[in-house]
mmCIF file of C-alpha atoms and ligand atoms in Angstrom:
data_model
loop_
_atom_site.group_PDB
_atom_site.id
_atom_site.type_symbol
_atom_site.label_atom_id
_atom_site.label_comp_id
_atom_site.label_asym_id
_atom_site.label_seq_id
_atom_site.Cartn_x
_atom_site.Cartn_y
_atom_site.Cartn_z
ATOM 1 C CA MET A 1 0.000 0.000 0.000
ATOM 2 C CA ARG A 2 1.345 3.393 -0.817
ATOM 3 C CA LEU A 3 0.310 6.908 -0.181
ATOM 4 C CA CYS A 4 1.481 9.488 -2.554
ATOM 5 C CA VAL A 5 1.658 13.094 -1.519
ATOM 6 C CA PRO A 6 2.571 15.252 -4.455
ATOM 7 C CA ASN A 7 3.941 18.543 -3.522
ATOM 8 C CA ALA A 8 1.356 21.004 -4.511
ATOM 9 C CA ALA A 9 3.668 23.850 -4.508
ATOM 10 C CA VAL A 10 4.832 22.317 -1.330
ATOM 11 C CA LEU A 11 4.257 18.656 -1.029
ATOM 12 C CA GLY A 12 3.903 15.706 -3.195
ATOM 13 C CA LEU A 13 3.097 12.512 -1.451
ATOM 14 C CA PHE A 14 1.965 9.241 -2.843
ATOM 15 C CA CYS A 15 0.500 6.669 -0.591
ATOM 16 C CA ARG A 16 0.435 2.975 -1.244
ATOM 17 C CA GLY A 17 -2.814 1.458 -0.137
ATOM 18 C CA CYS A 18 -5.895 3.002 1.225
ATOM 19 C CA LEU A 19 -5.531 4.465 4.665
ATOM 20 C CA SER A 20 -9.016 3.634 5.661
ATOM 21 C CA ARG A 21 -8.497 0.006 4.805
ATOM 22 C CA THR A 22 -4.885 -0.609 5.682
ATOM 23 C CA GLY A 23 -3.664 2.131 7.925
ATOM 24 C CA ASN A 24 -0.766 2.675 5.556
ATOM 25 C CA TRP A 25 0.152 5.998 4.044
ATOM 26 C CA THR A 26 2.705 6.582 1.369
ATOM 27 C CA SER A 27 3.568 10.060 0.414
ATOM 28 C CA ARG A 28 5.342 11.756 -2.424
ATOM 29 C CA SER A 29 5.781 15.340 -3.098
ATOM 30 C CA PHE A 30 5.513 16.614 -6.610
ATOM 31 C CA ASN A 31 7.331 19.854 -6.403
ATOM 32 C CA SER A 32 8.141 21.750 -9.452
ATOM 33 C CA LEU A 33 10.289 24.709 -8.868
ATOM 34 C CA PRO A 34 9.401 27.808 -10.723
ATOM 35 C CA ARG A 35 12.296 28.727 -12.880
ATOM 36 C CA LYS A 36 12.117 32.266 -11.587
ATOM 37 C CA MET A 37 11.501 32.337 -7.897
ATOM 38 C CA SER A 38 13.653 35.425 -8.052
ATOM 39 C CA ARG A 39 13.560 37.393 -4.909
ATOM 40 C CA TRP A 40 11.811 34.889 -2.712
ATOM 41 C CA ASN A 41 13.485 31.564 -3.211
ATOM 42 C CA SER A 42 16.875 32.326 -4.581
ATOM 43 C CA GLU A 43 19.000 31.564 -1.577
ATOM 44 C CA GLU A 44 17.387 28.270 -0.637
ATOM 45 C CA PRO A 45 17.391 26.071 -3.706
ATOM 46 C CA CYS A 46 17.579 22.834 -1.730
ATOM 47 C CA SER A 47 15.741 23.605 1.477
ATOM 48 C CA PRO A 48 12.895 21.387 2.459
ATOM 49 C CA HIS A 49 9.540 23.006 2.620
ATOM 50 C CA LEU A 50 8.027 22.941 6.020
ATOM 51 C CA ASN A 51 4.768 21.379 5.259
ATOM 52 C CA VAL A 52 6.067 18.843 2.939
ATOM 53 C CA ILE A 53 9.041 17.596 4.785
ATOM 54 C CA LEU A 54 7.535 17.505 8.212
ATOM 55 C CA SER A 55 4.382 15.949 6.958
ATOM 56 C CA LEU A 56 6.268 13.342 5.120
ATOM 57 C CA LEU A 57 8.500 12.380 7.942
ATOM 58 C CA MET A 58 5.623 12.185 10.361
ATOM 59 C CA SER A 59 3.467 10.294 7.933
ATOM 60 C CA ARG A 60 6.216 7.803 7.453
ATOM 61 C CA LYS A 61 6.391 7.210 11.187
ATOM 62 C CA GLN A 62 2.688 6.612 11.279
ATOM 63 C CA TYR A 63 2.221 4.619 8.098
ATOM 64 C CA GLY A 64 5.537 2.958 7.432
ATOM 65 C CA THR A 65 8.597 4.284 5.658
ATOM 66 C CA GLU A 66 8.102 2.361 2.432
ATOM 67 C CA ASN A 67 4.452 3.307 2.234
ATOM 68 C CA VAL A 68 4.936 7.011 1.825
ATOM 69 C CA ILE A 69 6.678 8.281 -1.287
ATOM 70 C CA LEU A 70 7.808 11.870 -1.385
ATOM 71 C CA SER A 71 8.296 13.660 -4.667
ATOM 72 C CA ASP A 72 9.474 17.005 -5.906
ATOM 73 C CA ILE A 73 11.256 18.547 -8.836
ATOM 74 C CA LYS A 74 13.899 19.854 -6.457
ATOM 75 C CA LYS A 75 16.786 17.864 -5.067
ATOM 76 C CA PRO A 76 15.962 17.034 -1.447
ATOM 77 C CA PRO A 77 18.457 17.582 1.361
ATOM 78 C CA PRO A 78 20.343 14.434 2.438
ATOM 79 C CA HIS A 79 18.256 13.694 5.544
ATOM 80 C CA VAL A 80 15.082 13.721 3.474
ATOM 81 C CA PHE A 81 16.568 11.605 0.722
ATOM 82 C CA THR A 82 17.696 8.946 3.188
ATOM 83 C CA SER A 83 14.473 8.967 5.206
ATOM 84 C CA GLY A 84 12.470 6.902 2.719
ATOM 85 C CA PRO A 85 11.339 6.719 -0.910
ATOM 86 C CA PHE A 86 11.811 9.932 -2.862
ATOM 87 C CA VAL A 87 11.212 10.378 -6.569
ATOM 88 C CA TYR A 88 11.432 13.159 -9.101
ATOM 89 C CA ALA A 89 7.953 14.065 -10.293
ATOM 90 C CA ASP A 90 6.753 17.090 -12.214
ATOM 91 C CA VAL A 91 3.014 17.732 -11.830
ATOM 92 C CA LEU A 92 2.982 18.906 -15.429
ATOM 93 C CA ASP A 93 4.170 15.489 -16.686
ATOM 94 C CA TYR A 94 0.954 13.497 -16.786
ATOM 95 C CA LYS A 95 2.417 10.298 -18.246
ATOM 96 C CA HIS A 96 5.161 10.094 -15.676
ATOM 97 C CA LEU A 97 2.726 10.701 -12.821
ATOM 98 C CA ARG A 98 0.521 7.920 -14.144
ATOM 99 C CA GLU A 99 3.496 5.572 -14.324
ATOM 100 C CA LEU A 100 4.398 6.340 -10.710
ATOM 101 C CA ILE A 101 0.859 5.711 -9.532
ATOM 102 C CA VAL A 102 0.461 2.462 -11.440
ATOM 103 C CA ASN A 103 3.894 1.026 -10.709
ATOM 104 C CA ASN A 104 3.675 1.803 -7.008
ATOM 105 C CA ARG A 105 0.028 0.861 -6.555
ATOM 106 C CA ILE A 106 -0.677 4.272 -5.083
ATOM 107 C CA THR A 107 -3.970 4.699 -3.264
ATOM 108 C CA TRP A 108 -3.760 8.141 -1.663
ATOM 109 C CA LEU A 109 -2.448 11.283 -3.217
ATOM 110 C CA VAL A 110 -1.559 14.469 -1.339
ATOM 111 C CA HIS A 111 -1.023 17.269 -3.815
ATOM 112 C CA TYR A 112 0.974 20.179 -2.384
ATOM 113 C CA SER A 113 2.703 21.598 -5.452
ATOM 114 C CA ALA A 114 1.799 25.199 -6.155
ATOM 115 C CA LEU A 115 3.155 28.693 -6.495
ATOM 116 C CA LEU A 116 2.133 30.779 -3.476
ATOM 117 C CA SER A 117 0.417 34.160 -3.464
ATOM 118 C CA ALA A 118 3.186 36.729 -3.856
ATOM 119 C CA VAL A 119 5.417 34.749 -6.194
ATOM 120 C CA GLY A 120 2.326 33.834 -8.233
ATOM 121 C CA GLU A 121 1.617 37.517 -8.843
ATOM 122 C CA ALA A 122 5.200 37.890 -10.037
ATOM 123 C CA ASN A 123 4.746 35.075 -12.559
ATOM 124 C CA VAL A 124 1.088 34.615 -13.411
ATOM 125 C CA ALA A 125 1.627 32.348 -16.428
ATOM 126 C CA LEU A 126 3.720 29.887 -14.451
ATOM 127 C CA ALA A 127 1.318 29.984 -11.496
ATOM 128 C CA ARG A 128 -1.577 29.227 -13.823
ATOM 129 C CA LYS A 129 0.316 26.305 -15.287
ATOM 130 C CA ILE A 130 1.430 24.706 -12.036
ATOM 131 C CA ASN A 131 -1.619 25.512 -9.931
ATOM 132 C CA ILE A 132 -4.295 24.791 -12.522
ATOM 133 C CA THR A 133 -2.831 22.508 -15.218
ATOM 134 C CA GLY A 134 -0.923 20.554 -12.561
ATOM 135 C CA LEU A 135 -4.083 20.206 -10.513
ATOM 136 C CA HIS A 136 -6.047 18.950 -13.536
ATOM 137 C CA ASN A 137 -3.429 16.250 -14.066
ATOM 138 C CA VAL A 138 -3.747 15.158 -10.469
ATOM 139 C CA LEU A 139 -7.565 15.215 -10.530
ATOM 140 C CA ASP A 140 -7.677 13.121 -13.710
ATOM 141 C CA LEU A 141 -5.252 10.583 -12.292
ATOM 142 C CA ALA A 142 -7.098 10.376 -8.990
ATOM 143 C CA LEU A 143 -10.363 9.726 -10.802
ATOM 144 C CA GLU A 144 -8.850 7.215 -13.203
ATOM 145 C CA ASN A 145 -7.148 5.258 -10.409
ATOM 146 C CA CYS A 146 -9.773 5.629 -7.654
ATOM 147 C CA LEU A 147 -7.365 7.484 -5.373
ATOM 148 C CA ARG A 148 -8.248 9.384 -2.265
ATOM 149 C CA LEU A 149 -7.050 12.891 -3.061
ATOM 150 C CA PHE A 150 -6.069 15.678 -0.685
ATOM 151 C CA VAL A 151 -5.452 19.184 -2.012
ATOM 152 C CA PRO A 152 -4.778 22.074 0.367
ATOM 153 C CA SER A 153 -6.565 25.352 -0.114
ATOM 154 C CA THR A 154 -5.901 28.543 1.806
ATOM 155 C CA ILE A 155 -7.118 31.765 3.405
ATOM 156 C CA GLY A 156 -6.080 33.163 -0.005
ATOM 157 C CA ALA A 157 -9.171 31.557 -1.563
ATOM 158 C CA PHE A 158 -11.156 34.509 -0.169
ATOM 159 C CA GLY A 159 -11.157 38.092 -1.383
ATOM 160 C CA PRO A 160 -12.234 41.592 -0.387
ATOM 161 C CA SER A 161 -15.934 40.837 -0.878
ATOM 162 C CA SER A 162 -15.846 37.802 1.454
ATOM 163 C CA PRO A 163 -16.774 38.160 5.132
ATOM 164 C CA ARG A 164 -13.403 38.664 6.865
ATOM 165 C CA ASP A 165 -14.071 38.290 10.585
ATOM 166 C CA PRO A 166 -14.702 35.448 10.602
ATOM 167 C CA ALA A 167 -14.758 33.907 7.116
ATOM 168 C CA PRO A 168 -17.170 30.942 7.091
ATOM 169 C CA ASP A 169 -16.789 27.804 4.970
ATOM 170 C CA LEU A 170 -19.456 28.854 2.508
ATOM 171 C CA CYS A 171 -19.582 32.452 1.326
ATOM 172 C CA VAL A 172 -18.686 34.723 -1.600
ATOM 173 C CA GLN A 173 -15.170 33.883 -2.905
ATOM 174 C CA ARG A 174 -13.746 36.412 -5.337
ATOM 175 C CA PRO A 175 -9.965 36.370 -4.677
ATOM 176 C CA ARG A 176 -7.801 38.957 -6.437
ATOM 177 C CA THR A 177 -4.652 36.816 -6.890
ATOM 178 C CA ILE A 178 -3.941 34.067 -9.416
ATOM 179 C CA TYR A 179 -3.071 31.891 -6.400
ATOM 180 C CA GLY A 180 -6.517 32.440 -4.878
ATOM 181 C CA VAL A 181 -8.285 31.968 -8.196
ATOM 182 C CA SER A 182 -6.467 28.668 -8.752
ATOM 183 C CA LYS A 183 -7.370 27.493 -5.243
ATOM 184 C CA VAL A 184 -11.075 28.290 -5.660
ATOM 185 C CA HIS A 185 -10.911 26.464 -8.989
ATOM 186 C CA GLY A 186 -9.379 23.464 -7.221
ATOM 187 C CA GLU A 187 -12.057 23.451 -4.530
ATOM 188 C CA LEU A 188 -14.828 23.598 -7.117
ATOM 189 C CA MET A 189 -13.332 21.018 -9.506
ATOM 190 C CA GLY A 190 -12.729 18.555 -6.674
ATOM 191 C CA GLU A 191 -16.230 18.980 -5.315
ATOM 192 C CA TYR A 192 -17.726 18.679 -8.808
ATOM 193 C CA LEU A 193 -15.877 15.414 -9.465
ATOM 194 C CA HIS A 194 -16.920 14.135 -6.052
ATOM 195 C CA HIS A 195 -20.595 14.811 -6.640
ATOM 196 C CA LYS A 196 -20.619 13.671 -10.271
ATOM 197 C CA TYR A 197 -18.242 10.677 -10.197
ATOM 198 C CA GLY A 198 -17.668 9.864 -6.541
ATOM 199 C CA LEU A 199 -14.036 11.050 -6.356
ATOM 200 C CA ASP A 200 -12.913 10.965 -2.708
ATOM 201 C CA PHE A 201 -11.702 14.565 -2.806
ATOM 202 C CA ARG A 202 -10.767 16.266 0.476
ATOM 203 C CA CYS A 203 -9.575 19.825 0.929
ATOM 204 C CA LEU A 204 -8.609 21.944 3.932
ATOM 205 C CA ARG A 205 -8.160 25.683 3.787
ATOM 206 C CA TYR A 206 -4.921 26.228 5.702
ATOM 207 C CA PRO A 207 -4.075 29.473 7.495
ATOM 208 C CA GLY A 208 -0.491 30.756 7.161
ATOM 209 C CA VAL A 209 1.612 27.744 8.219
ATOM 210 C CA ILE A 210 4.581 28.321 10.531
ATOM 211 C CA SER A 211 7.497 25.915 10.710
ATOM 212 C CA VAL A 212 11.186 26.074 11.373
ATOM 213 C CA ASN A 213 11.848 24.001 8.269
ATOM 214 C CA THR A 214 9.905 26.189 5.915
ATOM 215 C CA PRO A 215 11.966 28.624 3.966
ATOM 216 C CA PRO A 216 10.176 31.592 2.468
ATOM 217 C CA GLY A 217 8.212 30.174 -0.467
ATOM 218 C CA GLY A 218 6.875 33.425 -1.907
ATOM 219 C CA GLY A 219 3.840 33.705 0.343
ATOM 220 C CA THR A 220 2.240 36.692 2.001
ATOM 221 C CA THR A 221 2.523 35.079 5.452
ATOM 222 C CA ASP A 222 6.274 34.374 5.131
ATOM 223 C CA TYR A 223 7.163 37.142 7.589
ATOM 224 C CA ALA A 224 5.739 35.036 10.428
ATOM 225 C CA VAL A 225 8.502 32.473 9.844
ATOM 226 C CA GLN A 226 11.305 34.897 9.021
ATOM 227 C CA ILE A 227 10.813 36.951 12.195
ATOM 228 C CA PHE A 228 11.978 34.011 14.352
ATOM 229 C CA HIS A 229 15.172 33.549 12.338
ATOM 230 C CA ASP A 230 15.882 37.283 12.477
ATOM 231 C CA ALA A 231 15.136 37.436 16.206
ATOM 232 C CA LEU A 232 17.793 34.799 16.885
ATOM 233 C CA SER A 233 20.380 36.089 14.400
ATOM 234 C CA THR A 234 20.555 39.867 13.964
ATOM 235 C CA GLY A 235 17.840 40.736 16.502
ATOM 236 C CA HIS A 236 16.189 42.917 13.846
ATOM 237 C CA HIS A 237 13.287 42.081 11.559
ATOM 238 C CA GLU A 238 12.047 44.353 8.798
ATOM 239 C CA CYS A 239 8.424 43.489 8.179
ATOM 240 C CA TYR A 240 6.824 43.923 4.733
ATOM 241 C CA LEU A 241 3.338 44.212 6.291
ATOM 242 C CA ARG A 242 1.860 46.948 8.481
ATOM 243 C CA PRO A 243 2.075 46.235 12.238
ATOM 244 C CA ASP A 244 -1.728 45.829 12.545
ATOM 245 C CA THR A 245 -2.209 43.303 9.695
ATOM 246 C CA ARG A 246 -4.103 40.439 11.289
ATOM 247 C CA LEU A 247 -4.073 37.043 9.569
ATOM 248 C CA PRO A 248 -5.005 33.470 10.572
ATOM 249 C CA MET A 249 -1.915 31.348 11.364
ATOM 250 C CA MET A 250 -1.156 27.766 12.417
ATOM 251 C CA HIS A 251 1.782 25.741 13.718
ATOM 252 C CA ILE A 252 2.961 23.096 11.261
ATOM 253 C CA SER A 253 2.276 20.226 13.642
ATOM 254 C CA ASP A 254 -1.380 21.271 13.968
ATOM 255 C CA CYS A 255 -1.557 21.603 10.188
ATOM 256 C CA HIS A 256 -0.158 18.146 9.694
ATOM 257 C CA ARG A 257 -2.367 16.570 12.343
ATOM 258 C CA ALA A 258 -5.467 18.217 10.889
ATOM 259 C CA THR A 259 -4.581 16.836 7.464
ATOM 260 C CA VAL A 260 -4.070 13.287 8.705
ATOM 261 C CA GLU A 261 -7.176 13.332 10.905
ATOM 262 C CA PHE A 262 -9.254 14.697 8.054
ATOM 263 C CA MET A 263 -7.912 12.124 5.597
ATOM 264 C CA GLN A 264 -8.731 9.354 8.064
ATOM 265 C CA ALA A 265 -12.241 10.597 8.849
ATOM 266 C CA PRO A 266 -14.999 8.252 7.642
ATOM 267 C CA GLU A 267 -16.859 9.672 4.654
ATOM 268 C CA CYS A 268 -20.149 9.578 6.532
ATOM 269 C CA GLN A 269 -18.832 12.208 8.979
ATOM 270 C CA LEU A 270 -18.100 14.754 6.268
ATOM 271 C CA SER A 271 -20.855 17.228 5.509
ATOM 272 C CA LEU A 272 -18.422 19.237 3.337
ATOM 273 C CA ARG A 273 -15.488 18.421 1.055
ATOM 274 C CA THR A 274 -13.663 21.714 1.788
ATOM 275 C CA TYR A 275 -13.270 22.922 5.367
ATOM 276 C CA ASN A 276 -11.653 25.930 7.028
ATOM 277 C CA ILE A 277 -9.271 25.056 9.864
ATOM 278 C CA ALA A 278 -8.153 27.629 12.417
ATOM 279 C CA ALA A 279 -5.780 27.895 15.360
ATOM 280 C CA MET A 280 -4.938 31.563 16.042
ATOM 281 C CA SER A 281 -4.879 34.986 14.390
ATOM 282 C CA PHE A 282 -2.215 37.596 15.064
ATOM 283 C CA THR A 283 -0.620 40.770 13.750
ATOM 284 C CA PRO A 284 3.125 41.357 13.242
ATOM 285 C CA GLU A 285 3.142 43.571 16.324
ATOM 286 C CA GLU A 286 1.438 40.922 18.460
ATOM 287 C CA VAL A 287 3.840 38.161 17.475
ATOM 288 C CA ALA A 288 6.783 40.530 18.037
ATOM 289 C CA GLN A 289 5.468 41.295 21.552
ATOM 290 C CA GLU A 290 5.209 37.595 22.297
ATOM 291 C CA ILE A 291 8.778 37.005 21.046
ATOM 292 C CA ARG A 292 10.011 39.890 23.223
ATOM 293 C CA LYS A 293 8.840 37.973 26.303
ATOM 294 C CA HIS A 294 11.783 35.651 25.482
ATOM 295 C CA LEU A 295 14.079 38.050 23.600
ATOM 296 C CA PRO A 296 13.469 41.608 24.883
ATOM 297 C CA HIS A 297 16.046 43.067 22.470
ATOM 298 C CA LEU A 298 14.051 42.216 19.307
ATOM 299 C CA LYS A 299 13.637 45.269 17.113
ATOM 300 C CA VAL A 300 10.983 45.296 14.367
ATOM 301 C CA THR A 301 10.718 47.979 11.718
ATOM 302 C CA TYR A 302 7.944 48.233 9.142
ATOM 303 C CA ASN A 303 8.355 48.791 5.431
ATOM 304 C CA PRO A 304 5.074 47.648 3.827
ATOM 305 C CA ASP A 305 5.371 46.113 0.377
ATOM 306 C CA SER A 306 2.392 47.240 -1.685
ATOM 307 C CA ILE A 307 1.798 43.880 -3.380
ATOM 308 C CA ARG A 308 1.841 41.772 -0.234
ATOM 309 C CA GLN A 309 0.021 44.384 1.848
ATOM 310 C CA THR A 310 -2.786 44.530 -0.714
ATOM 311 C CA ILE A 311 -3.027 40.754 -0.743
ATOM 312 C CA ALA A 312 -3.098 40.542 3.064
ATOM 313 C CA ASP A 313 -5.747 43.266 3.283
ATOM 314 C CA SER A 314 -8.025 41.193 1.049
ATOM 315 C CA TRP A 315 -7.765 38.023 3.164
ATOM 316 C CA PRO A 316 -9.781 36.974 6.226
ATOM 317 C CA VAL A 317 -8.505 38.115 9.604
ATOM 318 C CA ARG A 318 -10.110 35.095 11.266
ATOM 319 C CA PHE A 319 -11.442 31.734 10.131
ATOM 320 C CA ASP A 320 -14.669 30.126 11.286
ATOM 321 C CA ASP A 321 -13.793 26.427 11.561
ATOM 322 C CA SER A 322 -16.868 25.314 13.487
ATOM 323 C CA ASN A 323 -17.851 22.772 10.806
ATOM 324 C CA ALA A 324 -14.473 21.006 11.023
ATOM 325 C CA ARG A 325 -14.730 20.943 14.819
ATOM 326 C CA ARG A 326 -18.245 19.490 14.684
ATOM 327 C CA ASP A 327 -17.857 16.993 11.816
ATOM 328 C CA TRP A 328 -14.496 15.363 12.427
ATOM 329 C CA GLY A 329 -13.374 16.723 15.791
ATOM 330 C CA TRP A 330 -10.774 19.307 14.748
ATOM 331 C CA ALA A 331 -9.067 21.075 17.669
ATOM 332 C CA PRO A 332 -5.701 22.920 17.503
ATOM 333 C CA ALA A 333 -3.040 22.351 20.155
ATOM 334 C CA PHE A 334 -0.953 25.497 19.555
ATOM 335 C CA GLY A 335 -1.917 29.062 20.459
ATOM 336 C CA ILE A 336 0.441 32.014 19.984
ATOM 337 C CA GLU A 337 2.313 31.414 23.272
ATOM 338 C CA GLU A 338 3.011 27.757 22.492
ATOM 339 C CA LEU A 339 3.905 28.583 18.891
ATOM 340 C CA VAL A 340 6.423 31.271 19.826
ATOM 341 C CA ALA A 341 8.083 29.150 22.521
ATOM 342 C CA ASP A 342 8.354 26.178 20.149
ATOM 343 C CA MET A 343 9.647 28.217 17.203
ATOM 344 C CA LEU A 344 12.321 29.943 19.274
ATOM 345 C CA ARG A 345 13.476 26.598 20.674
ATOM 346 C CA SER A 346 13.525 24.967 17.237
ATOM 347 C CA VAL A 347 15.267 27.833 15.434
ATOM 348 C CA ARG A 348 17.846 28.052 18.246
ATOM 349 C CA ASP A 349 18.548 24.301 17.973
ATOM 350 C CA LYS A 350 18.780 24.505 14.197
ATOM 351 C CA ARG A 351 21.246 27.399 14.284
ATOM 352 C CA THR A 352 23.326 25.689 16.963
ATOM 353 C CA ASN A 353 23.463 22.443 14.963
ATOM 354 C CA GLU A 354 24.540 24.389 11.893
ATOM 355 C CA GLY A 355 27.287 26.131 13.867
ATOM 356 C CA LEU A 356 25.645 29.530 13.523
ATOM 357 C CA PRO A 357 25.666 32.152 16.285
ATOM 358 C CA VAL A 358 22.515 32.650 18.350
ATOM 359 C CA SER A 359 21.683 36.091 19.670
HETATM 360 N N1 NAD B 401 2.713 27.515 3.567
HETATM 361 C C1 NAD B 401 1.527 28.025 3.877
HETATM 362 O O1 NAD B 401 1.406 28.922 4.714
HETATM 363 C C2 NAD B 401 0.298 27.513 3.188
HETATM 364 C C3 NAD B 401 -0.950 28.003 3.582
HETATM 365 C C4 NAD B 401 -2.090 27.555 2.921
HETATM 366 C C5 NAD B 401 -1.991 26.597 1.929
HETATM 367 N N2 NAD B 401 -0.772 26.138 1.586
HETATM 368 C C6 NAD B 401 -0.701 25.183 0.506
HETATM 369 O O2 NAD B 401 0.154 24.128 0.848
HETATM 370 C C7 NAD B 401 0.848 23.712 -0.300
HETATM 371 C C8 NAD B 401 2.302 23.746 0.003
HETATM 372 O O3 NAD B 401 2.700 25.075 0.332
HETATM 373 P P1 NAD B 401 4.232 25.402 0.699
HETATM 374 O O4 NAD B 401 4.229 26.509 1.659
HETATM 375 O O5 NAD B 401 4.962 24.173 1.051
HETATM 376 O O6 NAD B 401 4.750 25.954 -0.694
HETATM 377 P P2 NAD B 401 6.256 26.021 -1.220
HETATM 378 O O7 NAD B 401 6.334 27.111 -2.209
HETATM 379 O O8 NAD B 401 7.141 26.003 -0.060
HETATM 380 O O9 NAD B 401 6.477 24.629 -1.960
HETATM 381 C C9 NAD B 401 5.934 24.407 -3.238
HETATM 382 C C10 NAD B 401 6.526 23.194 -3.807
HETATM 383 O O10 NAD B 401 5.952 22.954 -5.078
HETATM 384 C C11 NAD B 401 6.944 22.456 -5.841
HETATM 385 N N3 NAD B 401 6.649 22.572 -7.265
HETATM 386 C C12 NAD B 401 6.617 23.696 -8.015
HETATM 387 N N4 NAD B 401 6.365 23.379 -9.291
HETATM 388 C C13 NAD B 401 6.226 22.025 -9.369
HETATM 389 C C14 NAD B 401 5.973 21.096 -10.426
HETATM 390 N N5 NAD B 401 5.824 21.497 -11.703
HETATM 391 N N6 NAD B 401 5.904 19.779 -10.126
HETATM 392 C C15 NAD B 401 6.079 19.364 -8.863
HETATM 393 N N7 NAD B 401 6.328 20.196 -7.845
HETATM 394 C C16 NAD B 401 6.396 21.505 -8.086
HETATM 395 C C17 NAD B 401 8.184 23.251 -5.433
HETATM 396 O O11 NAD B 401 9.367 22.579 -5.780
HETATM 397 C C18 NAD B 401 8.008 23.354 -3.951
HETATM 398 O O12 NAD B 401 8.649 22.317 -3.257
HETATM 399 C C19 NAD B 401 0.440 24.643 -1.433
HETATM 400 O O13 NAD B 401 -0.544 24.040 -2.216
HETATM 401 C C20 NAD B 401 -0.122 25.826 -0.729
HETATM 402 O O14 NAD B 401 -1.099 26.464 -1.477
HETATM 403 C C21 NAD B 401 0.378 26.574 2.183
HETATM 404 C C1 LIG B 402 -1.552 31.747 3.219
HETATM 405 C C2 LIG B 402 -0.856 30.845 2.274
HETATM 406 O O1 LIG B 402 -1.659 30.298 1.328
HETATM 407 C C3 LIG B 402 0.531 31.178 1.851
HETATM 408 N N1 LIG B 402 1.367 31.098 3.007
HETATM 409 C C4 LIG B 402 0.687 32.545 1.221
HETATM 410 O O2 LIG B 402 0.941 33.469 1.937
HETATM 411 O O3 LIG B 402 0.568 32.663 0.034
#
C-alpha cells in the first residue's frame, strides 16, 4: 500500500494502499520549482519546505517508511533523501505521474505543489500552469485510479468581498490573486468530481503555516517564519506588512495533524469536502510582543510592500472552523504562546546544529 503526496507547490506525497483500509500511508511530493523564484526563493534552492518535509517524515512514522513516497522537482536535502522513498515528479508530466501511480500501486495522493500568493503575482503564467494545469493532471489521475485525493486550499481563496471576521466555509469567494483563483478552482473542480463521479476529494483551507523548516516560499505570510530567524540572528526584523495586519496562522504540527485526521475521517462524517481550519490569528506587532517575552532586544521595523500588503488586506482576519470541529473533531493544540516558545526553541537548535551564532 502506498500513499502518494505530491507537492502542490509544497508537497507531493503518494500513498500505497488506502488508509481507511490498511492504515498505511505513502507520500510523495511533486514539487516543481518555478524557474524564476527570483527574490523569494533564490537563496534556498535545496531547502525542504516545512509542510512537505515535516508531513512526510511524520506520515512515514505513522504509516511505514516504504508506504509514503515523497516527490518534488527539487533535489531534497540528504536527511530527506535517506528517510524513505523519494522520486522526481513534475506535476505537469501526466504520463510520468501515471506511471508512478500504477507502478507503485498508489492509493492516496496528497497534492501540495503550487506557487504561493506573492510569487504567483510575479509570474502569473507559471502559477496558472502549475496551480491549474498541474491540478487537472492530479484530478484526472485520482479519478482514473480511484485514489483518495487531498489538495490544500488557503485563506487566499477569499477576497475583499468575502466576510473577513470570521470567514465561514461557505460564502462569496472572489480572490484577487492568481493563487486564490487557482485554489477556488481546485475546490470547485474537486467537489464537482466528487458529486458527479464519486471522487474521494478532500480539501482543507490552511491558514499561514509556521514551521522552522519552511523557507520563504513566496507567500504573504512568510514574515511570520522569518521573524523568528531574524530574532535569533541579527535581533532585527524588517516586516513587509503593516504592524496591525491580522491574519489566521497555524503551527505546522497542527496543520499536519489536521490533514491526517481529516484524511482518516470516515466519509459519513463529512458534511463538506472543503473545510476551514483555524488555530490563532495575530498581527506582526502581536507576534513581536510575544517574542520579546523571550528576547526583549528584538527590534521590528515596518516597510510595507504594496503587493503583499494589498493581498493581506483582502484576506480573512479570522477563520470560522466550526464545521471542522463538529464533523471530524478538529481542535488545535498550539496558540500564539506555544507557537512562539516552540519556534524559538527549534530555530535556536537549528542554528546551533549548523554552527551559527545565536543572539
Ligand atoms: N505555507 C503556507 O502557509 C500555506 C498556507 C495555505 C496553503 N498552503 C498550501 O500548501 C501547499 C504547500 O505550500 P508550501 O508553503 O509548502 O509551498 P512552497 O512554495 O514552499 O512549496 C511548493 C513546492 O511545489 C513544488 N513545485 C513547483 N512546481 C512544481 C511542479 N511542476 N511539479 C512538482 N512540484 C512543483 C516546489 O518545488 C516546492 O517544493 C500549497 O498548495 C499551498 O497552497 C500553504
Ligand atoms: C496563506 C498561504 O496560502 C501562503 N502562506 C501565502 O501566503 O501565500
